[in-house]
PDB file of C-alpha atoms in Angstrom:
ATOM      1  CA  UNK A   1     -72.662 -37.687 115.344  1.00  0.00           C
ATOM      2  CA  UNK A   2     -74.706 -38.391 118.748  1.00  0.00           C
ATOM      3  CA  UNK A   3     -73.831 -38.106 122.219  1.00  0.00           C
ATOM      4  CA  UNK A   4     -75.515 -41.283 123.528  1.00  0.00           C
ATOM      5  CA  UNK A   5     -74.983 -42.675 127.392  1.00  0.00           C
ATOM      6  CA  UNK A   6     -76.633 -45.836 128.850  1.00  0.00           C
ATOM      7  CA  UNK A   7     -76.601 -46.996 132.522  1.00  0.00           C
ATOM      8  CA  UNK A   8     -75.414 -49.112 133.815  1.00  0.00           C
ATOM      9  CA  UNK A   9     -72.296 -49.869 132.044  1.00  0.00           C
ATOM     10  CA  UNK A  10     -72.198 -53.253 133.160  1.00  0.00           C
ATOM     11  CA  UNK A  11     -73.966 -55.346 136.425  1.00  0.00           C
ATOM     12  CA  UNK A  12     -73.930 -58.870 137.627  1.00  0.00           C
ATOM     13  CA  UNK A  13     -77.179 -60.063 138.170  1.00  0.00           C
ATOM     14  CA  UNK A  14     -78.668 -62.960 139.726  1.00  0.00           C
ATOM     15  CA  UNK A  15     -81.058 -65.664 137.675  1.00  0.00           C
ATOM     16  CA  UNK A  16     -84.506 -65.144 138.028  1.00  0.00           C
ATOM     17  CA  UNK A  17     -84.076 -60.996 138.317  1.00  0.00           C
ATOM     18  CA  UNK A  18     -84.609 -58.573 135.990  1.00  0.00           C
ATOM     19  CA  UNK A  19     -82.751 -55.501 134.472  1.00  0.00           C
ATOM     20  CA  UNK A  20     -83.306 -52.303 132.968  1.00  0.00           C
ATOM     21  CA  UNK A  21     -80.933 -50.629 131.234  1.00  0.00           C
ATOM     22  CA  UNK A  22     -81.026 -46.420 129.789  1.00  0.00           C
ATOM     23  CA  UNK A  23     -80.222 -45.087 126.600  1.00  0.00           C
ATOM     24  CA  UNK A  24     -80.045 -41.302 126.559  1.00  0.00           C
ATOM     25  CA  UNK A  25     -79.567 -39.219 123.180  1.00  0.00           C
ATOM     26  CA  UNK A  26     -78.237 -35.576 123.235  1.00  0.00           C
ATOM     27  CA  UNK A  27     -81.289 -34.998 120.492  1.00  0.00           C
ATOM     28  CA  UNK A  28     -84.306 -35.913 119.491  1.00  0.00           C
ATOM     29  CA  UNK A  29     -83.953 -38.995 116.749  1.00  0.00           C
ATOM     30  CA  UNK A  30     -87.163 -40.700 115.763  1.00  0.00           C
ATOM     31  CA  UNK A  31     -85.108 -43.925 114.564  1.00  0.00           C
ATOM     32  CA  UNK A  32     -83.660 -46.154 118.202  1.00  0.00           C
ATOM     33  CA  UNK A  33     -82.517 -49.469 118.527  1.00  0.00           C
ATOM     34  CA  UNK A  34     -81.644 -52.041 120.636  1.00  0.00           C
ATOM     35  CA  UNK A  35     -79.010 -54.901 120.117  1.00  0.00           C
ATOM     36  CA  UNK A  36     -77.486 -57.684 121.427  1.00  0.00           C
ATOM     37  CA  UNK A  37     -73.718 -58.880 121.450  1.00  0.00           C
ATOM     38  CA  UNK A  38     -73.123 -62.195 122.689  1.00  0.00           C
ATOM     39  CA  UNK A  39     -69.458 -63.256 123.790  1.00  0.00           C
ATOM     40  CA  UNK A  40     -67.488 -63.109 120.983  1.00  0.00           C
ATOM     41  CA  UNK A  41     -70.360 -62.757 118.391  1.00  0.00           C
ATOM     42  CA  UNK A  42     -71.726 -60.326 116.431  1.00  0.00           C
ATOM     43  CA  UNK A  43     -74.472 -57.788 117.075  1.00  0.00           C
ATOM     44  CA  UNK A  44     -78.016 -58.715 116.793  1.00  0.00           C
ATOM     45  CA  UNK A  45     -81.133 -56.641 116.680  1.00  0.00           C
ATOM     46  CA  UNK A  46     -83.996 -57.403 119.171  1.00  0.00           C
ATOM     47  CA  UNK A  47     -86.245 -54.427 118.734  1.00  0.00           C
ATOM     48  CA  UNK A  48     -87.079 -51.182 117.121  1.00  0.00           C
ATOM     49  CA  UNK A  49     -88.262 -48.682 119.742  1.00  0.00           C
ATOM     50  CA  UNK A  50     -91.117 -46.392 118.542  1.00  0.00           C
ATOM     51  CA  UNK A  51     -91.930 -43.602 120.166  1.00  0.00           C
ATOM     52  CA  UNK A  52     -95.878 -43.782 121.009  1.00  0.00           C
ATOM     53  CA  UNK A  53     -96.177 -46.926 120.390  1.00  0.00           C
ATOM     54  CA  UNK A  54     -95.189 -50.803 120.822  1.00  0.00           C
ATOM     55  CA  UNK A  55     -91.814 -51.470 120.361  1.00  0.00           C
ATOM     56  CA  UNK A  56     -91.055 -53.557 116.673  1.00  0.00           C
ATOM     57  CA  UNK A  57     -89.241 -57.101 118.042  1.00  0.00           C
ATOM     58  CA  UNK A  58     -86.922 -59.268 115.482  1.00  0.00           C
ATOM     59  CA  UNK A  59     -87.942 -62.889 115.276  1.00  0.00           C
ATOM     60  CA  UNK A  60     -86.728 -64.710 117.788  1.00  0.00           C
ATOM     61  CA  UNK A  61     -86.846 -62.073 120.851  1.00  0.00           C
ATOM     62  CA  UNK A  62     -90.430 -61.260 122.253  1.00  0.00           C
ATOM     63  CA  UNK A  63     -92.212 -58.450 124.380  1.00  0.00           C
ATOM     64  CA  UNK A  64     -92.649 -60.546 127.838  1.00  0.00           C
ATOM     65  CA  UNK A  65     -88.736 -61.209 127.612  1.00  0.00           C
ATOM     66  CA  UNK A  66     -87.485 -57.837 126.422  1.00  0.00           C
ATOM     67  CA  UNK A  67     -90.102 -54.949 127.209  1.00  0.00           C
ATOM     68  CA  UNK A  68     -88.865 -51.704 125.749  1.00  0.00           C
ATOM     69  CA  UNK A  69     -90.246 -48.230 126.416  1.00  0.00           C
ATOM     70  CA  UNK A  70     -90.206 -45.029 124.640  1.00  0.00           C
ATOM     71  CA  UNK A  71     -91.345 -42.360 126.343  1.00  0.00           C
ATOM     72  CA  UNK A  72     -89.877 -39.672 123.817  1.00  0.00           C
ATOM     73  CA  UNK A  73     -87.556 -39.001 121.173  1.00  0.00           C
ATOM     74  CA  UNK A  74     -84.375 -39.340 123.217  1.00  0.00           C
ATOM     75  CA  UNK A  75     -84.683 -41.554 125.693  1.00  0.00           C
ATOM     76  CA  UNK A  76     -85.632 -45.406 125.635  1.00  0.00           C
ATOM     77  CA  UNK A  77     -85.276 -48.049 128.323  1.00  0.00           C
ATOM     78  CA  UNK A  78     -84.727 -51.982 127.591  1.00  0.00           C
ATOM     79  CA  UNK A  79     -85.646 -54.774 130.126  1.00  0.00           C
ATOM     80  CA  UNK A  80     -84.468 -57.992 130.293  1.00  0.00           C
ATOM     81  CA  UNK A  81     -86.665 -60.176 132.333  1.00  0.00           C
ATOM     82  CA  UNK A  82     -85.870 -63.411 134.385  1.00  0.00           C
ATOM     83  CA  UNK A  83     -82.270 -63.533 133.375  1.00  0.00           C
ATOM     84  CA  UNK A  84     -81.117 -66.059 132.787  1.00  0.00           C
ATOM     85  CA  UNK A  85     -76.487 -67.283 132.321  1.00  0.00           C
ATOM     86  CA  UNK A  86     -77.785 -67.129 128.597  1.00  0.00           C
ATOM     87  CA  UNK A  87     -78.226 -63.876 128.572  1.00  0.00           C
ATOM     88  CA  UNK A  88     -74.976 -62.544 129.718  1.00  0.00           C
ATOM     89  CA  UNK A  89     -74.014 -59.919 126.673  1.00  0.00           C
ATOM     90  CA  UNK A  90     -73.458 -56.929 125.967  1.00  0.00           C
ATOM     91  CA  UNK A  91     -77.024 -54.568 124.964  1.00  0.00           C
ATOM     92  CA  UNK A  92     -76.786 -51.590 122.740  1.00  0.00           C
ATOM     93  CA  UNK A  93     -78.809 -49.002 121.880  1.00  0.00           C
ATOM     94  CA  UNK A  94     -78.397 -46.875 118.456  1.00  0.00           C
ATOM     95  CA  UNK A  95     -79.635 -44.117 116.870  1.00  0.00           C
ATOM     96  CA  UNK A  96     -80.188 -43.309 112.941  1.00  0.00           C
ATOM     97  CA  UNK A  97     -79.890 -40.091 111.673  1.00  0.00           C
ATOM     98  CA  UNK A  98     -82.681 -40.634 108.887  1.00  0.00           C
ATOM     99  CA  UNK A  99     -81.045 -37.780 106.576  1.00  0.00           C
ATOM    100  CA  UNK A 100     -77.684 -39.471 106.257  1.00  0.00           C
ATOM    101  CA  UNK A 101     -78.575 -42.845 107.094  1.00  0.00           C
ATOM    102  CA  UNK A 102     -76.094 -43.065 109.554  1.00  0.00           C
ATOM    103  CA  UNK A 103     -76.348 -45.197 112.776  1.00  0.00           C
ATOM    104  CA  UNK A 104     -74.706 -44.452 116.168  1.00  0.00           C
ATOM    105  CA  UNK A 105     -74.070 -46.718 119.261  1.00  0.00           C
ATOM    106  CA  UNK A 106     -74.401 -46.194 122.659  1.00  0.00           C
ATOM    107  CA  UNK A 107     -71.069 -47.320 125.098  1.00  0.00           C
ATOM    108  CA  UNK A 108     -73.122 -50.555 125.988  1.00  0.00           C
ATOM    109  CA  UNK A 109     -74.209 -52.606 129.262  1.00  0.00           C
ATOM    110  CA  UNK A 110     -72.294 -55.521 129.927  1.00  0.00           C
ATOM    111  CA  UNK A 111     -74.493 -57.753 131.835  1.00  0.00           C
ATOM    112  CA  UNK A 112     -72.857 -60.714 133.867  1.00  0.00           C
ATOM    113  CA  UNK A 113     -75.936 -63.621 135.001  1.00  0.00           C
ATOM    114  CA  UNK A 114     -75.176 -65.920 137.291  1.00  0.00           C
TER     115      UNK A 114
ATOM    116  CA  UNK B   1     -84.128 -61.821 104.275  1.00  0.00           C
ATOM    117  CA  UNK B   2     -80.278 -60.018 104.145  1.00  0.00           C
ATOM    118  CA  UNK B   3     -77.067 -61.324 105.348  1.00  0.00           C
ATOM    119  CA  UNK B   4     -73.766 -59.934 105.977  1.00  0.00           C
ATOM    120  CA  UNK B   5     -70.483 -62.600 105.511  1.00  0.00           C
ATOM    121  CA  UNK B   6     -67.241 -61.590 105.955  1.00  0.00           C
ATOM    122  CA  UNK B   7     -64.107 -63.597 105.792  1.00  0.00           C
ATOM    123  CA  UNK B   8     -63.017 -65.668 108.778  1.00  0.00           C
ATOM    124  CA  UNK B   9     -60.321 -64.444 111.734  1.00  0.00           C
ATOM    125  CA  UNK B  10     -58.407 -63.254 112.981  1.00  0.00           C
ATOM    126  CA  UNK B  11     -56.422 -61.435 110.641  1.00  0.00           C
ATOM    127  CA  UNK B  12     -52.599 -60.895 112.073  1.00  0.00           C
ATOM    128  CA  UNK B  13     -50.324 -58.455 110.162  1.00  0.00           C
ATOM    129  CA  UNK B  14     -46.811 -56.777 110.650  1.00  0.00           C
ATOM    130  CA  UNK B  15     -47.198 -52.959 110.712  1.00  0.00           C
ATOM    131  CA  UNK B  16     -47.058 -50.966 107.246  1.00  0.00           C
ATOM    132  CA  UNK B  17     -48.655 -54.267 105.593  1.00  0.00           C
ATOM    133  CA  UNK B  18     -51.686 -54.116 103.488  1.00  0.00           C
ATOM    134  CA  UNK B  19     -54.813 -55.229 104.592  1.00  0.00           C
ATOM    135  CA  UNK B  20     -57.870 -56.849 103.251  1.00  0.00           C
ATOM    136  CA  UNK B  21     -61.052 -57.502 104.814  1.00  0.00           C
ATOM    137  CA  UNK B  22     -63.627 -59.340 102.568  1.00  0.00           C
ATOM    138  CA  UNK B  23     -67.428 -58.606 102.782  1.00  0.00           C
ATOM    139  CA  UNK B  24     -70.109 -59.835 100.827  1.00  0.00           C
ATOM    140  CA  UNK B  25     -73.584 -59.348 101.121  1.00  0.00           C
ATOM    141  CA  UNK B  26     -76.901 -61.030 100.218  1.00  0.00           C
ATOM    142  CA  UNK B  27     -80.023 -58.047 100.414  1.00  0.00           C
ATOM    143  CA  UNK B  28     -83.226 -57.109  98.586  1.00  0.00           C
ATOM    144  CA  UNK B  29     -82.913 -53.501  96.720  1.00  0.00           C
ATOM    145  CA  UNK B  30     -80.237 -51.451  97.166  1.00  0.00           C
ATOM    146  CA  UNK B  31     -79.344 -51.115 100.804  1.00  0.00           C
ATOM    147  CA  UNK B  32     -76.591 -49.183 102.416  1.00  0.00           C
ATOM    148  CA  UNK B  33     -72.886 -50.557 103.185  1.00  0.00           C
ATOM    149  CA  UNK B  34     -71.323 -49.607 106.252  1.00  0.00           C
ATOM    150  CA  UNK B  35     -67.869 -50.312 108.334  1.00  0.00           C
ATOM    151  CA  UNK B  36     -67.779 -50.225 111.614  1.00  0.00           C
ATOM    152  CA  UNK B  37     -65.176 -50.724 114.593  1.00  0.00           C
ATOM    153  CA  UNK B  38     -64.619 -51.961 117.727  1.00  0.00           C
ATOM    154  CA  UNK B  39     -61.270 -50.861 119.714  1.00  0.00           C
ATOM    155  CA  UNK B  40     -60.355 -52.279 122.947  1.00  0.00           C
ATOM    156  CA  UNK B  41     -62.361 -51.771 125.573  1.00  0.00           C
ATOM    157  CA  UNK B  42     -64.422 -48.958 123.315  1.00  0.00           C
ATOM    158  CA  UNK B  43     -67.857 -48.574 121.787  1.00  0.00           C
ATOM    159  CA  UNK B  44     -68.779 -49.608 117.979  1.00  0.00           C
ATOM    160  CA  UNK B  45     -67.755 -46.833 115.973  1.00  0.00           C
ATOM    161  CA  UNK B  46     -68.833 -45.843 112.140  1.00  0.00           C
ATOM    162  CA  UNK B  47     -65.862 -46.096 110.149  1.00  0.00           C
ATOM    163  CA  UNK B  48     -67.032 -45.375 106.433  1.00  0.00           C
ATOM    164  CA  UNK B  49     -70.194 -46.169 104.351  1.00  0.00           C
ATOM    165  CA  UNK B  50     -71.385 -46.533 100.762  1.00  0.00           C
ATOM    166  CA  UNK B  51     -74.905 -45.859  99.772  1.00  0.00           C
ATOM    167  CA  UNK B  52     -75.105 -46.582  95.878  1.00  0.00           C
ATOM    168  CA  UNK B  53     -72.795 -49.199  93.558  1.00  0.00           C
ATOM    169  CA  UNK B  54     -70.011 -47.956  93.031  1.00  0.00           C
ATOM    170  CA  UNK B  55     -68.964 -45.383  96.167  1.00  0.00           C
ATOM    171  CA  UNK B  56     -65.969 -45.725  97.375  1.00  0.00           C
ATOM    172  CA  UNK B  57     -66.043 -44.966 101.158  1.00  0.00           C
ATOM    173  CA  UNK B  58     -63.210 -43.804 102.935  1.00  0.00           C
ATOM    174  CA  UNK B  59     -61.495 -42.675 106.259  1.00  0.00           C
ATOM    175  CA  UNK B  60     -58.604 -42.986 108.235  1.00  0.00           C
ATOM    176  CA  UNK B  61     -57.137 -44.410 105.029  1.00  0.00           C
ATOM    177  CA  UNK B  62     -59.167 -47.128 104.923  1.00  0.00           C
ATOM    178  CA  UNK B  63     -61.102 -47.484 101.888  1.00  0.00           C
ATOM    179  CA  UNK B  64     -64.453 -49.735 101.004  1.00  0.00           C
ATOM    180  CA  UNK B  65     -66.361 -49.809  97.394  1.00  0.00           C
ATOM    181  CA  UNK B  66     -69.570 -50.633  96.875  1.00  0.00           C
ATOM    182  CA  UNK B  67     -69.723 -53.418  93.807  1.00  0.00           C
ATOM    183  CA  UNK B  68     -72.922 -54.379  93.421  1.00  0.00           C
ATOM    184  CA  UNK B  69     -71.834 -56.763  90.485  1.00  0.00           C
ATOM    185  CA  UNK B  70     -70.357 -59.050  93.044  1.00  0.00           C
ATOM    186  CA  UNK B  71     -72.396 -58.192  96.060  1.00  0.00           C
ATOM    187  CA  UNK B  72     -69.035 -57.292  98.025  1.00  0.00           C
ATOM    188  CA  UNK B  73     -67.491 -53.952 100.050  1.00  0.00           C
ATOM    189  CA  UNK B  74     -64.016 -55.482 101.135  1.00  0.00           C
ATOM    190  CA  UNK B  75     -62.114 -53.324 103.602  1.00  0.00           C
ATOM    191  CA  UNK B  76     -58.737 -52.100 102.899  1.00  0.00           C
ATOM    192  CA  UNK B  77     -55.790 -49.983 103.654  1.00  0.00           C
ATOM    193  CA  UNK B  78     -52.620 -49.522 102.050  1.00  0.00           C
ATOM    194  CA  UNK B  79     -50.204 -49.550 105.743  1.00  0.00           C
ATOM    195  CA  UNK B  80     -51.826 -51.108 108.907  1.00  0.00           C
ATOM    196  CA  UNK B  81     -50.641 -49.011 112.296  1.00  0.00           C
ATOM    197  CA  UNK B  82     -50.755 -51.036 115.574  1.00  0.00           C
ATOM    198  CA  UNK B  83     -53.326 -48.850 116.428  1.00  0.00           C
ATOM    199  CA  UNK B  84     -55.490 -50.145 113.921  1.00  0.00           C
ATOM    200  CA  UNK B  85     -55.648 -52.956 116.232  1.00  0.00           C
ATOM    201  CA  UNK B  86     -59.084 -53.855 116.795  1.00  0.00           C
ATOM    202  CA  UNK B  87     -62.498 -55.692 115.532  1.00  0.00           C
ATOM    203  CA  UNK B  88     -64.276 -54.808 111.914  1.00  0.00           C
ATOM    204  CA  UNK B  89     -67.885 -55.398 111.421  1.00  0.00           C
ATOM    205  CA  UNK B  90     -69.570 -54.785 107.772  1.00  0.00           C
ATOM    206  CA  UNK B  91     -72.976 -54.408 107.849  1.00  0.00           C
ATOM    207  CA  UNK B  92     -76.061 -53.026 105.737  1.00  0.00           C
ATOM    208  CA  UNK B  93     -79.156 -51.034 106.270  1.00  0.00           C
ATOM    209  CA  UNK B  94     -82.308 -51.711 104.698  1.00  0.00           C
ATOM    210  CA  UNK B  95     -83.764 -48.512 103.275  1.00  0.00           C
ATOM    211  CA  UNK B  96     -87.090 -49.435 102.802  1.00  0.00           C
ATOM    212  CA  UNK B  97     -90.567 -50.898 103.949  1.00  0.00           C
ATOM    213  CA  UNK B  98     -90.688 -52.018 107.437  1.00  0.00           C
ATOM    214  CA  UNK B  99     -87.062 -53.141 107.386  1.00  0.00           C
ATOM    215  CA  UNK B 100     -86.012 -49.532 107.648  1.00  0.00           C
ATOM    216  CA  UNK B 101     -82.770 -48.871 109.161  1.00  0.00           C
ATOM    217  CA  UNK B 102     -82.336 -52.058 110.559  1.00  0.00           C
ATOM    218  CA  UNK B 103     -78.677 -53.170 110.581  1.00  0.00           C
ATOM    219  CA  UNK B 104     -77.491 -56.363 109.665  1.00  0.00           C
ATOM    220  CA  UNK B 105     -73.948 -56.994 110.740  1.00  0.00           C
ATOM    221  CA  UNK B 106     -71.072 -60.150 109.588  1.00  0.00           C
ATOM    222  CA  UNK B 107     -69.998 -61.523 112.186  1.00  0.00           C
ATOM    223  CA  UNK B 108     -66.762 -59.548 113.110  1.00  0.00           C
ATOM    224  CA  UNK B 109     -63.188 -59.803 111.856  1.00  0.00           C
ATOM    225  CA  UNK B 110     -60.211 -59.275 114.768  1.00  0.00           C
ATOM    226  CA  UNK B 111     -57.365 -57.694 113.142  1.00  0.00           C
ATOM    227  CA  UNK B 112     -54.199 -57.731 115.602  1.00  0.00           C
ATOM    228  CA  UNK B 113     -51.119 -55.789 114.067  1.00  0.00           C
ATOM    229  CA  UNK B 114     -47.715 -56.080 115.817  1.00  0.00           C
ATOM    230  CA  UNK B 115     -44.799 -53.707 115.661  1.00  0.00           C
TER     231      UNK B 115
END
């Protein structure tokens, strides 16, 4: 498995402000991810991060809302921009291990707008 | 594109019953089949997986099958514990083109098991 930490583990943030939250991998992984668990829903992927170059966004979630960075091959950051209450969730950032095909998750930011 | 169902929650259960969790799937190819879990207050964790029809995942005696004849990997266990107490998300990984590795999760099952 993969040692993965993300800060902060959870903030309340006022509308209009923006976060960024830290996903740090024990290893280099080419494969990272970033989700999205609403209260009491399921997870849902916003963006593949790629190292080197623009992150790959899910329909639905776009760059100005959600920039993503990648500097290297274990660490990514996610942003989300003029929060808004509708974006209180939890975020997540995984890793795949492409030889097993296996994908790990992160211990999550909960992020309180108000 | 894919889609992950599972059936509907919560699930309640006395300890040492049996327990089903149905998941069906609807996916292009042959993508991977994975459990996963949430405990209280914890992080997702990977609880088995199935890459080809007809493995049979398996751990913490849970067990999952990949049938590709009905497009399903139901969840079960022979004796629930109440510390099996917790949320269960099926999901599948694309495993090719630019849908690589991309997870595609049901929408969670709470199973709650009392002494």
């Amino acid at each position: 498995s993969a040692v993965i930490s993300q800060k902060p583990s959870r903030d309340i943030c006022q509308r209009g402000t923006s976060l960024t939250i830290q996903c740090q991998v024990d290893s280099q992984v080419t494969m990272m991810f970033w989700y999205r668990q609403q209260p009491g829903q399921s997870l849902t992927l916003i963006a593949t991060a790629n190292q080197g170059s623009e992150a790959t966004y899910e329909s639905g979630f776009v760059i100005d809302k959600f920039p993503i960075s990648r500097p290297n091959l274990t660490f990514s950051t996610l942003t989300v921009s003029n929060m808004s209450p509708e974006d209180s969730s939890i975020y997540l950032c995984s890793v795949e291990r492409e030889w097993n095909n296996e994908q790990f998750f992160g211990p999550g930011t909960r992020l309180t707008v108000l | 594109g894919n889609s992950v169902t599972q059936m509907e929650g919560p699930v309640t259960l006395s300890e040492e019953a049996f327990l089903t969790i149905n998941c069906t799937y609807t996916a292009t190819g042959y993508p991977s089949l994975f459990w996963y879990v949430q405990y209280p207050g914890e992080g997702l964790q990977l609880l088995l997986k199935a890459t080809k029809a007809d493995d049979k995942g398996s751990n913490k005696g849970f067990e999952a099958t990949y049938r590709k004849e009905t497009t399903s990997f139901h969840l079960e266990k022979g004796s629930v514990q109440v510390s099996d107490s917790a949320v269960y998300f099926c999901a599948l990984s694309s495993i090719g083109g630019t849908s690589y590795g991309k997870l595609t999760f049901g929408q969670g099952t709470i199973l709650t098991v009392h002494p």
